[in-house]
Short mmCIF file of C-alpha atoms in Angstrom, two decimals:
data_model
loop_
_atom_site.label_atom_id
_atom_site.label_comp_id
_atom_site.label_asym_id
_atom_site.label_seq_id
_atom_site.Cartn_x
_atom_site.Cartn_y
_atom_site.Cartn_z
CA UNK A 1 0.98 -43.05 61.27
CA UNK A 2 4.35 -44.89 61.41
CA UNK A 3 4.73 -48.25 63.06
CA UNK A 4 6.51 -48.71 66.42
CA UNK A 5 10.41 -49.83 65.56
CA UNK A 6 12.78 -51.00 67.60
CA UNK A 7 16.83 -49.45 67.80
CA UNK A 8 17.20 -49.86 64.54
CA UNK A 9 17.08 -48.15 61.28
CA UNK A 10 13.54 -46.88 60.04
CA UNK A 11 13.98 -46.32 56.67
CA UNK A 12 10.67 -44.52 55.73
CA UNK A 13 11.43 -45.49 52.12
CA UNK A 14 10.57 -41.73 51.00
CA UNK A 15 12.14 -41.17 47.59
CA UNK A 16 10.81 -38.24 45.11
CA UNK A 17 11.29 -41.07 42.47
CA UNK A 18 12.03 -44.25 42.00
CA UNK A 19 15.29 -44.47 40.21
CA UNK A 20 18.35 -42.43 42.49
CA UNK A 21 21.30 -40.49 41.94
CA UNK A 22 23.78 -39.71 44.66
CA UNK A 23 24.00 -35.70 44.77
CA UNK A 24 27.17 -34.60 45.98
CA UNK A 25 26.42 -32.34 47.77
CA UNK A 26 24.10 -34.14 50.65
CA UNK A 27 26.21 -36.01 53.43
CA UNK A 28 25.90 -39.63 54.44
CA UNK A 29 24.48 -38.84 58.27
CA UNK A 30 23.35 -36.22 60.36
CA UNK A 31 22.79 -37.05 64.29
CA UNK A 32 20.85 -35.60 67.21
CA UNK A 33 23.47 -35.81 69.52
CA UNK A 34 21.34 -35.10 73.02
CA UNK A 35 20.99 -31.76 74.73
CA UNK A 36 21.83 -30.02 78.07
CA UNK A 37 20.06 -28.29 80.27
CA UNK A 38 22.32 -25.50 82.02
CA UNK A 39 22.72 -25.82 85.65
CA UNK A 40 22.82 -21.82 85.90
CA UNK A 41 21.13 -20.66 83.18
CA UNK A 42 17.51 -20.88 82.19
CA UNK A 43 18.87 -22.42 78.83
CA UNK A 44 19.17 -25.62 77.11
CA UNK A 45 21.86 -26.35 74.75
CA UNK A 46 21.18 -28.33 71.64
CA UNK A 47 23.66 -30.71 70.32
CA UNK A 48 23.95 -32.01 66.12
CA UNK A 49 26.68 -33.61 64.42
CA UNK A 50 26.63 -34.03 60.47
CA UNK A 51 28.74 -36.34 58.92
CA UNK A 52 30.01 -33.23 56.34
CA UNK A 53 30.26 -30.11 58.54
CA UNK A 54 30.97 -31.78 61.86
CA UNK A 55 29.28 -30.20 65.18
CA UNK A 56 26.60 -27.90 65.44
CA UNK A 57 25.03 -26.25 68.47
CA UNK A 58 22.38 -24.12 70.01
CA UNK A 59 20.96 -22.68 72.91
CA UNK A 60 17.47 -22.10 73.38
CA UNK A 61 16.69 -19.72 76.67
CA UNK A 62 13.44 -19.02 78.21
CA UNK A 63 12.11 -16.08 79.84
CA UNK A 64 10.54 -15.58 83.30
CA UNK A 65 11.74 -18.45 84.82
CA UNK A 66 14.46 -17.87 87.62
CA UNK A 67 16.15 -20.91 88.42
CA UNK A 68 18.54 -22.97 86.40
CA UNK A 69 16.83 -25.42 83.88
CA UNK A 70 18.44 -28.15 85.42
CA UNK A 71 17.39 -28.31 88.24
CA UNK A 72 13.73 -27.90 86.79
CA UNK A 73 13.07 -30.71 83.65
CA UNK A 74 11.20 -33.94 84.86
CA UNK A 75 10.58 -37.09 82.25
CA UNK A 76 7.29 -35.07 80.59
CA UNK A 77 9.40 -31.86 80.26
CA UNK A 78 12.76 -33.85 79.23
CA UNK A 79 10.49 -35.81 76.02
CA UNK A 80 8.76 -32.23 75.01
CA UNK A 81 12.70 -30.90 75.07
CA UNK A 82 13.41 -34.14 72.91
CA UNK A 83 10.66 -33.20 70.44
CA UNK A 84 12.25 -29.30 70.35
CA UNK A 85 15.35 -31.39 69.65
CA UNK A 86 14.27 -32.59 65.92
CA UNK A 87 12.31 -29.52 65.15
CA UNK A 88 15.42 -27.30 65.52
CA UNK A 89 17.91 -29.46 63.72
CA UNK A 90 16.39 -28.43 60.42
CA UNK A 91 18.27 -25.36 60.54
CA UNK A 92 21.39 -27.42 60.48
CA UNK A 93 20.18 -30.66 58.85
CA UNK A 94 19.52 -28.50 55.39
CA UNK A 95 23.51 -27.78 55.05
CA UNK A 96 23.54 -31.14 53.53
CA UNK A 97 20.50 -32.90 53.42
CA UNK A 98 21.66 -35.72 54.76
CA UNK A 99 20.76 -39.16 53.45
CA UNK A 100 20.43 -40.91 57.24
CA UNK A 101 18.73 -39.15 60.08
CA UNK A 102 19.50 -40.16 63.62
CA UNK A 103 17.26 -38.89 66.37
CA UNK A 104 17.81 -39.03 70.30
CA UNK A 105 15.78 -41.74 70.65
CA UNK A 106 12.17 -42.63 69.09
CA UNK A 107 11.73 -46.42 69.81
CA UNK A 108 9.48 -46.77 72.03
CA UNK A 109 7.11 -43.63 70.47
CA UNK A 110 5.64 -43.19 67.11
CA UNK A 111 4.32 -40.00 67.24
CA UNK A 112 7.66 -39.00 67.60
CA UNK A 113 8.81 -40.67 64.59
CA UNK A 114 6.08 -38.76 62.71
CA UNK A 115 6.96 -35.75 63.52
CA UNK A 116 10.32 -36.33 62.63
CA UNK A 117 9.25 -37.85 59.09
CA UNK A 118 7.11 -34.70 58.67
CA UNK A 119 9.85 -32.08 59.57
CA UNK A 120 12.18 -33.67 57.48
CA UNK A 121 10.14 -34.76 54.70
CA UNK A 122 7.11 -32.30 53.89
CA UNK A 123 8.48 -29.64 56.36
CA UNK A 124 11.51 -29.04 54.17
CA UNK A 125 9.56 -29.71 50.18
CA UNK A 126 10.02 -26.22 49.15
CA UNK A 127 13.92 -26.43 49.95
CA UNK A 128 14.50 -29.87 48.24
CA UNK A 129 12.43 -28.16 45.22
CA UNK A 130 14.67 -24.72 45.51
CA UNK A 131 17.70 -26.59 45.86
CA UNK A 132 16.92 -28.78 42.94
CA UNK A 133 16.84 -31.44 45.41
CA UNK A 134 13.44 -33.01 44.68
CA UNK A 135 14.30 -35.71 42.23
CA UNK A 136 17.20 -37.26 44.10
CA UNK A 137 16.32 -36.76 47.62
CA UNK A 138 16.05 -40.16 49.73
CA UNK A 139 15.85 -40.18 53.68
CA UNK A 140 16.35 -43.05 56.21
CA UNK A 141 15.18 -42.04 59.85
CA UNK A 142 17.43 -43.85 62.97
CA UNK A 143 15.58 -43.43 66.27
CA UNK A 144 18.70 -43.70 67.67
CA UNK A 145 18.95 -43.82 71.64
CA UNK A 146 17.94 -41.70 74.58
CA UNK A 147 19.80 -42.12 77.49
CA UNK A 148 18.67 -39.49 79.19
CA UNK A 149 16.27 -39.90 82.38
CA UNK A 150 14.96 -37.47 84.61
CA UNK A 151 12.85 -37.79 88.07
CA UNK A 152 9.41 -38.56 87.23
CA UNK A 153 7.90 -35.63 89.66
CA UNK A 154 6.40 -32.93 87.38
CA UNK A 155 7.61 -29.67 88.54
CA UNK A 156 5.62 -25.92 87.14
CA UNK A 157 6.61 -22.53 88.05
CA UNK A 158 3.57 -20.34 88.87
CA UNK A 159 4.18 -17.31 87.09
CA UNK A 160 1.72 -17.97 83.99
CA UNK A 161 -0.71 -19.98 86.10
CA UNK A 162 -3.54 -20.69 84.26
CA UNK A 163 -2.99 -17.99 81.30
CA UNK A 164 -2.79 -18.63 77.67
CA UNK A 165 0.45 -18.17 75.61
CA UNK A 166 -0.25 -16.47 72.28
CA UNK A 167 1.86 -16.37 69.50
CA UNK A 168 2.86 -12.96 68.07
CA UNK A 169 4.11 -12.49 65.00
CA UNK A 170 2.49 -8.77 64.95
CA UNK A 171 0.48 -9.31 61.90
CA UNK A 172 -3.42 -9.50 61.13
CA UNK A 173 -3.52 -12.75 62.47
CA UNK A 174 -1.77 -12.44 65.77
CA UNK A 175 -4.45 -9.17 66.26
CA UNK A 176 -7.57 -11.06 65.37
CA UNK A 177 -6.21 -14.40 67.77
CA UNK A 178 -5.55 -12.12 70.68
CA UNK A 179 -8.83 -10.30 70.03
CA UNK A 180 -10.70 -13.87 70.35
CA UNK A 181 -8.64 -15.07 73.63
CA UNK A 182 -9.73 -12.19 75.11
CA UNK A 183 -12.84 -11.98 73.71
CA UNK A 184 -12.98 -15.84 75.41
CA UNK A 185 -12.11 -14.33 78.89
CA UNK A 186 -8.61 -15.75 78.63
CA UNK A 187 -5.51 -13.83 79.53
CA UNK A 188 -3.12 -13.76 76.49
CA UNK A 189 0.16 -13.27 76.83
CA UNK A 190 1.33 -12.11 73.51
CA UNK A 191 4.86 -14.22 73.05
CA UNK A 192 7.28 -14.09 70.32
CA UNK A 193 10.46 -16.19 69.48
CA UNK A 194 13.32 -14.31 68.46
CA UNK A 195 17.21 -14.91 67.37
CA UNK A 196 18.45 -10.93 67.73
CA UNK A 197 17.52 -7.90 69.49
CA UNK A 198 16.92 -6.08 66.68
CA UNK A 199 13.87 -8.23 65.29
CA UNK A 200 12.69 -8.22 69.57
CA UNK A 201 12.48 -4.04 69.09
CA UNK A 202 10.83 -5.05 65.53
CA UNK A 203 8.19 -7.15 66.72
CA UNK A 204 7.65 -5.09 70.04
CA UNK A 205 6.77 -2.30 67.78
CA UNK A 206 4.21 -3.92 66.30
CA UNK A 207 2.46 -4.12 69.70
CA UNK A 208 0.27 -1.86 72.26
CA UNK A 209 0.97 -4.45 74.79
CA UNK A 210 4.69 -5.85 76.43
CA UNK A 211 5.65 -8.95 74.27
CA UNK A 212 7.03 -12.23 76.05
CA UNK A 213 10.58 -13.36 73.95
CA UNK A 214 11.66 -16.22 73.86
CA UNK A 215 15.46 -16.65 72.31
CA UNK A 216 17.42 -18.87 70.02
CA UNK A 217 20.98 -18.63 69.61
CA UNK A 218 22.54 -20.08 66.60
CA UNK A 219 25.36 -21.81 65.81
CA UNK A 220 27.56 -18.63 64.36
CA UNK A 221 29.47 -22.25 62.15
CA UNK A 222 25.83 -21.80 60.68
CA UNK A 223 26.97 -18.83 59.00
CA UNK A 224 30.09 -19.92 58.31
CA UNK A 225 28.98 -23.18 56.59
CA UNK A 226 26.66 -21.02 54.47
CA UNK A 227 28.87 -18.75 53.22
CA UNK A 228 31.47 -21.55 52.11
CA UNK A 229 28.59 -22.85 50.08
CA UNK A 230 26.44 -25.19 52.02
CA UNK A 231 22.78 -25.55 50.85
CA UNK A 232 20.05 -23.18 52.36
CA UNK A 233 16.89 -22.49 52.32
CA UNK A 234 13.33 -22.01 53.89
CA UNK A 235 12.39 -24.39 56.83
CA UNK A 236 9.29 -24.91 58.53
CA UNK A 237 10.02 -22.43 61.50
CA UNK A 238 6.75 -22.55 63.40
CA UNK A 239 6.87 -26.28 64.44
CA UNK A 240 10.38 -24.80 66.32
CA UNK A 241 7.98 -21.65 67.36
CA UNK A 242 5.26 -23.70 68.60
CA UNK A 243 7.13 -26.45 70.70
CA UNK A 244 9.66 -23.25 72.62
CA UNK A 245 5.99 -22.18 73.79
CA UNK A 246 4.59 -25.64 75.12
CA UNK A 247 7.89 -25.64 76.92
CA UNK A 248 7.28 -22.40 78.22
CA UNK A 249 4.28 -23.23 79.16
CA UNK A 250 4.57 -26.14 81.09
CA UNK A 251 7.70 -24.19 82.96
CA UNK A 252 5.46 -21.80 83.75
CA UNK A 253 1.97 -23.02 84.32
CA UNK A 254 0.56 -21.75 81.10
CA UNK A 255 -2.68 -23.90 80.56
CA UNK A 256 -2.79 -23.21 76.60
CA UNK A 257 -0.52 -22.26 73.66
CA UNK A 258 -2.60 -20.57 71.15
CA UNK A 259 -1.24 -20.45 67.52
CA UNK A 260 -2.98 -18.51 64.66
CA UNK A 261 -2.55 -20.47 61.58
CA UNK A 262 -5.29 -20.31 59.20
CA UNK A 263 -6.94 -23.52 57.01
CA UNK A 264 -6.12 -20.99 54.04
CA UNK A 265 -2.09 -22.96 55.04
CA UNK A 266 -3.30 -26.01 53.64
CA UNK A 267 -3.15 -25.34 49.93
CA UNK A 268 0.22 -26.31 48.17
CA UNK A 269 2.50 -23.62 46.96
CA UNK A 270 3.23 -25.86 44.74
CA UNK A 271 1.84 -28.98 42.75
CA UNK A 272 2.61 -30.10 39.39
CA UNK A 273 4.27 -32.89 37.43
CA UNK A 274 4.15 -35.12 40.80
CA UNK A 275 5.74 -32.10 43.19
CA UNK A 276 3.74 -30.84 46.30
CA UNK A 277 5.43 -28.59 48.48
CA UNK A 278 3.78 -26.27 50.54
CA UNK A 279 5.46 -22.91 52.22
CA UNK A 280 3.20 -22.98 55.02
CA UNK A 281 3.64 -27.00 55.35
CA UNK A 282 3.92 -26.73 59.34
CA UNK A 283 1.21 -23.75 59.94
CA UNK A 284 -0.80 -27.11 57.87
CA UNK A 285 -3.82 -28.69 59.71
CA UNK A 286 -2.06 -32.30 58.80
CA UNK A 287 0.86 -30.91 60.54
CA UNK A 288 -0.97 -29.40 63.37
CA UNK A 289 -2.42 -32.79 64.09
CA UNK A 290 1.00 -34.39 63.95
CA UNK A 291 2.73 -31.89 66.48
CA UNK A 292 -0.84 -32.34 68.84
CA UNK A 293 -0.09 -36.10 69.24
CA UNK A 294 3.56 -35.90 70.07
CA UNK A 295 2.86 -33.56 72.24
CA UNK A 296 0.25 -35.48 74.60
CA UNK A 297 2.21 -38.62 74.03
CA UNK A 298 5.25 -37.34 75.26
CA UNK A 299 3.97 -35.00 78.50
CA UNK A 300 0.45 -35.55 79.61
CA UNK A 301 0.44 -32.42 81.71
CA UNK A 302 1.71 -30.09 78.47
CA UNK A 303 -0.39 -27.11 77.76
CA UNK A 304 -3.11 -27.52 75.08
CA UNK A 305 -2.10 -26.94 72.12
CA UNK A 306 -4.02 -25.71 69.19
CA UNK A 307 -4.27 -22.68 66.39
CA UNK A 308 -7.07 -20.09 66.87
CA UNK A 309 -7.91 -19.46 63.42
CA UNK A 310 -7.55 -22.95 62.01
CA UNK A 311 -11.39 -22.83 61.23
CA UNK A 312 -11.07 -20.06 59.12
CA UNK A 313 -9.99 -18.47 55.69
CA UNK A 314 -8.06 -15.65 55.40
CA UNK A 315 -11.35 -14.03 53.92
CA UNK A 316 -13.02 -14.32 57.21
CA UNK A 317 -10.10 -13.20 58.91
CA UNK A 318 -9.45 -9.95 56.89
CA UNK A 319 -12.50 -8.89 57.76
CA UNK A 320 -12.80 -9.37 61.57
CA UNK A 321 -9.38 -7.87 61.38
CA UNK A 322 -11.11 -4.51 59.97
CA UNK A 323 -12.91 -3.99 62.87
CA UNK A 324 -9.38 -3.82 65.45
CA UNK A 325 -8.64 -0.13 64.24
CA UNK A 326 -6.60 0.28 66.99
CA UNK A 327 -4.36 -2.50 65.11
CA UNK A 328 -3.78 0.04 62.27
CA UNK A 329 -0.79 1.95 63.30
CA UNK A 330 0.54 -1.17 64.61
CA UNK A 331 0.97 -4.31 62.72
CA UNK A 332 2.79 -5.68 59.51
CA UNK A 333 3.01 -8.46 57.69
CA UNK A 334 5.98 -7.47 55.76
CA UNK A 335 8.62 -10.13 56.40
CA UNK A 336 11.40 -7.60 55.53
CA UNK A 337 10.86 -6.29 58.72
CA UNK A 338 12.10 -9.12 60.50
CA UNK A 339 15.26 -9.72 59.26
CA UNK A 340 18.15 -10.62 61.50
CA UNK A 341 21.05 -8.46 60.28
CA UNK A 342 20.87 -5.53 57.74
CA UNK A 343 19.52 -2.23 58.05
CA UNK A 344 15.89 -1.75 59.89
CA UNK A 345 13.27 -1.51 57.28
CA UNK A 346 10.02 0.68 56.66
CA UNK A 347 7.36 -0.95 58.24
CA UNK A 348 5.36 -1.76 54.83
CA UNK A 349 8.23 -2.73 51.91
CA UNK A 350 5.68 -2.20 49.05
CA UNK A 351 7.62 -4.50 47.04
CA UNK A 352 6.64 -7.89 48.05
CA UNK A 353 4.24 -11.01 48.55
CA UNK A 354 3.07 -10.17 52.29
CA UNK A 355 2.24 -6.54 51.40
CA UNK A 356 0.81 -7.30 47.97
CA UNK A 357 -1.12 -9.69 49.78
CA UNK A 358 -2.57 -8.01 52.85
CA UNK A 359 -3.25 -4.92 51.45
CA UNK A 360 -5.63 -6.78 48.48
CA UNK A 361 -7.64 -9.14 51.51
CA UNK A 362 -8.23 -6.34 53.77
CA UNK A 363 -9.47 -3.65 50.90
CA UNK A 364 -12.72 -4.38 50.64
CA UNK A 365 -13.18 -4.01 54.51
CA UNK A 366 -11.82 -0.38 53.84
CA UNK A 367 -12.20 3.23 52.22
CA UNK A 368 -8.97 4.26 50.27
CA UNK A 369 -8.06 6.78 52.86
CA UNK A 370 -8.53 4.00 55.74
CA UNK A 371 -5.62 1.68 53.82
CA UNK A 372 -3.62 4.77 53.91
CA UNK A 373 -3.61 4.93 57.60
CA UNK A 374 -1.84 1.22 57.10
CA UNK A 375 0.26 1.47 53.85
CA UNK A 376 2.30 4.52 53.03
CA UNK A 377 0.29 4.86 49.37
CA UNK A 378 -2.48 2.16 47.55
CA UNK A 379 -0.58 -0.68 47.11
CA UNK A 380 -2.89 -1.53 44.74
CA UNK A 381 -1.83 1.17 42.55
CA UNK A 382 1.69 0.12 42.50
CA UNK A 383 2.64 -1.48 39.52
CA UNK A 384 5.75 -2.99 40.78
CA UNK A 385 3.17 -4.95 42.75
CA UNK A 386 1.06 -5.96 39.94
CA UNK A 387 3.18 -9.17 39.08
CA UNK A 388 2.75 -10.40 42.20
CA UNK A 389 -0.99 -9.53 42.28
CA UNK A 390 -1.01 -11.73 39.53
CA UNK A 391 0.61 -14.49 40.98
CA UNK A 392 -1.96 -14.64 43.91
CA UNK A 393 -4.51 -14.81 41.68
CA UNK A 394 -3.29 -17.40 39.76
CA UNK A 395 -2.57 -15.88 37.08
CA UNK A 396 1.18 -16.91 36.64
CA UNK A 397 2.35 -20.55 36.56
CA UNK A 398 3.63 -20.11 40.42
CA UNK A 399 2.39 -18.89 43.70
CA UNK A 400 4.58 -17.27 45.60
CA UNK A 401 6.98 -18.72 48.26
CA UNK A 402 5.50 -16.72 51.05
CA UNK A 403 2.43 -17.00 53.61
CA UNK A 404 -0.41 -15.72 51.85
CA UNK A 405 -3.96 -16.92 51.18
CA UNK A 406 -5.59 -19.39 48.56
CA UNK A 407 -5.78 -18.50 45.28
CA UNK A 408 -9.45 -18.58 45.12
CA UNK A 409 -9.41 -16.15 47.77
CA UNK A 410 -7.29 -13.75 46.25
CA UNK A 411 -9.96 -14.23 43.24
CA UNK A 412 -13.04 -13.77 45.11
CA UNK A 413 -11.70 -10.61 46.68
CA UNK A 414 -10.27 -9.31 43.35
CA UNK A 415 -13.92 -10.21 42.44
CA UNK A 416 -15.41 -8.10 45.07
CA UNK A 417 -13.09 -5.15 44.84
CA UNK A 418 -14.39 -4.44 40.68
CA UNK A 419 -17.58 -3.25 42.29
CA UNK A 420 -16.58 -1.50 45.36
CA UNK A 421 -16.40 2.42 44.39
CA UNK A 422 -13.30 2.50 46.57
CA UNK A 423 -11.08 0.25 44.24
CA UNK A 424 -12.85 -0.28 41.05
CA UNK A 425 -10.57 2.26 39.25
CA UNK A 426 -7.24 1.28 40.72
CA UNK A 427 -4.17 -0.61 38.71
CA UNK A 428 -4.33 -4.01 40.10
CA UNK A 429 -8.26 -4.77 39.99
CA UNK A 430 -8.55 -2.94 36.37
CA UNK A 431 -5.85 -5.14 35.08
CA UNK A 432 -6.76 -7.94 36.58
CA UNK A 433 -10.54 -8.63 37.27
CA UNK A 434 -10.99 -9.26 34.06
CA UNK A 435 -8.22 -12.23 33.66
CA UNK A 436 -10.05 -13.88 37.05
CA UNK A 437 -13.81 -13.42 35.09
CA UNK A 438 -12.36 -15.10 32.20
CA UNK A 439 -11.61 -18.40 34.21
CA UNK A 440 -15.07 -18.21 36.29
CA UNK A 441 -18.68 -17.24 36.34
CA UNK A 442 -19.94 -14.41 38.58
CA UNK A 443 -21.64 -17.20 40.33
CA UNK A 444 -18.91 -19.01 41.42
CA UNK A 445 -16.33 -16.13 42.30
CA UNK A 446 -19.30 -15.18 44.76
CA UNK A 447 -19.49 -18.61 46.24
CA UNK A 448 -15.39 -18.45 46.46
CA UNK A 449 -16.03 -15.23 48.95
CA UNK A 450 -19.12 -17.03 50.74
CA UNK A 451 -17.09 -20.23 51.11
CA UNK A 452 -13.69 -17.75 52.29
CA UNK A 453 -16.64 -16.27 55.42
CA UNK A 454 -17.81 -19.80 56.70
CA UNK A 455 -15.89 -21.57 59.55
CA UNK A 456 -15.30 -25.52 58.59
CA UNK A 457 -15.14 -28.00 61.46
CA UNK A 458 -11.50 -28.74 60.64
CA UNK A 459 -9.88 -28.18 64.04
CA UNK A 460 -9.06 -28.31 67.63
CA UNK A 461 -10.17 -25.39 69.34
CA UNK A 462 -12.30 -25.12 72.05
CA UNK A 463 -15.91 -24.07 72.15
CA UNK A 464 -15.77 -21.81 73.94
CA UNK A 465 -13.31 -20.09 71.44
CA UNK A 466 -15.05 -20.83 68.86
CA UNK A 467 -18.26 -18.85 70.04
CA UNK A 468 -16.00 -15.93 70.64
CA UNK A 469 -14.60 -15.86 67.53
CA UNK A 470 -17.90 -16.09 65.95
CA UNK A 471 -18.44 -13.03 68.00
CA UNK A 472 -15.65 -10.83 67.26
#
């Protein structure tokens, strides 16, 4: 954990090596410049400045609450707001990769500062790496000052009283996290954050029950910076998803915001020759722990906060996900789907790392013509597929940049599928089961799958939960 600092610079002292070259194309500074809570909207507007591009803004706006959000943020709700502040200026931030961070004020809070150093530092790995960043890269964090003071009164709307918030992304995971709330007694209500209608009707499609969105509004400079040349890349979008539901939350009464990020997140994407990024860095456990303390340390009435399936492998997951037939129809995985602009795509692509990936961890929970109630044909037949198949295995010297499972998962269930009837035959497992029982004995591929179907005590969810999810 970082020290407590006074108003002055923190330089975390966070280089990816020791000697450093200016890169021309980071700026000097980029600044959380406060935020404003509309006095007739349900919105709050976000408020950047980078020393290169100049201003950036955006407005965040919440659902189901009536009144305007001015009128409705105490201190606890004005410090989670805060928090939201540093997890959305990533999407600006990574125009330039700015040299000096300056936050709204961290002084007096350092699980605030660590949240920031994690965004900023792990969060955004793979785009330093992509960007050719990763040897240069050197960040000093500010905590700036917060002038900003609200009454100290909490204040809750009533319309969510005592439910749960659960994140829906409309994939395996949000099914088997909803099945387990419910399973707990809880009543989920499936939420989504969204930045255009057209991913809303996406991600509505993908469920039997009326999705909760909550909506960002970009900058449109954003895509005007970008398409004059400024850097871009990935960014760790669920710390911004998971704070925009604690704030809904506490606006609403919610008692719990339920996440379903799996411990299979942990593993690197990548790690070699002293580089460790990780695609998944903020679906992390480490990272779930960070977000938990700034949280309670900012608002002591904020809803709980805590992912579902953080016990669990993506193993054990595929397989209590083959029991939710009703999911079939339903749910992707398939990021392609989700895209902001362009033309609406087929639910399943069949051309990259999400359905390569899902349809190998759910096979051997299923018959042939089961996975063709899900997929349009075998995707493990496909062999414009089969490259990535190998890359989940391990087979390649990358993983891909994606959310997918552990490589010794995607071994173990390669394992398992060259003696199921259903799948010995097809492309991917006769190509490649024998590659994976080159590098490893029968005996440990099988204690790969055990491991993948046993729950560690890694995590923060209730027991309560737990049991239910041992129960699905």
């Amino acid at each position: 954990m970082l020290p407590p600092c006074g108003n002055m610079t923190y330089a975390t002292g966070w280089k990816f090596r020791k000697s450093y070259m200016a890169d021309p194309r980071q700026a000097d500074s980029f600044s959380m410049d406060g935020w404003t809570a509309s006095d007739q909207e349900p919105s709050v507007r976000f408020h950047y400045t980078c020393s290169r591009y100049g201003t950036f803004s955006e407005t965040v706006t919440f659902p189901l609450i009536e009144q305007p959000l001015a009128s409705l943020v105490d201190n606890g709700l004005s410090a989670l707001l805060d928090l939201l502040q540093i997890a959305l200026g990533v999407s600006y931030y990574k125009c330039a990769a700015a040299r000096r961070l300056i936050l709204n004020g961290a002084s007096d809070q350092p699980e605030k500062l660590q949240l920031a150093a994690a965004l900023y530092r792990e969060g955004l790995a793979e785009f330093y790496v992509r960007n050719d960043l990763f040897q240069t890269h050197t960040l000093d964090i500010d905590p700036g000052i917060n002038e900003q003071e609200y009454s100290s009164a909490t204040t809750q709307l009533a319309s969510l009283a005592g439910q749960a918030l659960v994140a829906w992304g409309g994939g395996k995971d949000s099914y088997v996290a909803d099945a387990i709330a419910r399973n707990a007694g809880l009543q989920p209500q499936r939420c989504s954050v969204v930045m255009s209608d057209k991913v809303a009707a996406a991600i509505q499609c993908t469920s039997d029950l009326a999705v909760l969105f909550l909506r960002r509004t970009l900058d449109p400079k954003l895509r005007e910076v970008n398409a004059e040349g400024a850097l871009n890349g990935h960014v760790p979008i669920t710390a911004i998803n998971s704070l925009m539901l604690v704030i809904l939350g506490r606006f609403t009464g919610a008692h719990q915001v339920i996440f379903a990020n799996e411990r299979s997140a942990d593993e690197p994407t990548i790690q070699q020759d002293g580089i460790v990024a990780n695609h998944q860095y903020s679906k992390s456990s480490t990272f779930e722990g960070y977000l938990r303390a700034a949280i309670t340390a900012s608002d002591k009435v904020a809803p709980d906060y805590y992912s579902i399936l953080r016990p669990f492998s993506e193993v054990w997951i595929a397989r209590a996900f083959a029991k939710l037939t009703e999911a079939y129809p339903l749910f992707t995985s398939c990021n392609r789907n989700f895209q902001i602009i362009g033309e609406q795509s087929p639910r399943w692509c069949g051309d990259c790392a999400k359905c390569a990936f899902t349809s190998l961890l759910i096979a051997p929970h299923l018959t042939q013509q089961e996975a063709l109630n899900i997929f349009p044909d075998l995707f493990l037949n496909r062999a414009n597929l089969l490259p990535l198949y190998r890359e989940l295995c391990g087979l390649t010297d990358k993983k891909p940049w994606d959310c997918v499972g552990t490589i010794n998962e995607c071994r173990a269930t390669l394992y398992k599928l060259a003696s199921n009837p259903n799948w010995e035959d097809t492309l991917a497992v006769r190509t490649l089961a024998p590659e994976v029982s080159a590098l490893h004995t029968p005996e440990e591929l099988e204690t790969f799958w055990q491991e993948g179907l046993q729950a560690t005590e890694l995590h923060f969810v209730p027991d309560t939960l737990l049991k239910a999810a041992h129960d699905l």
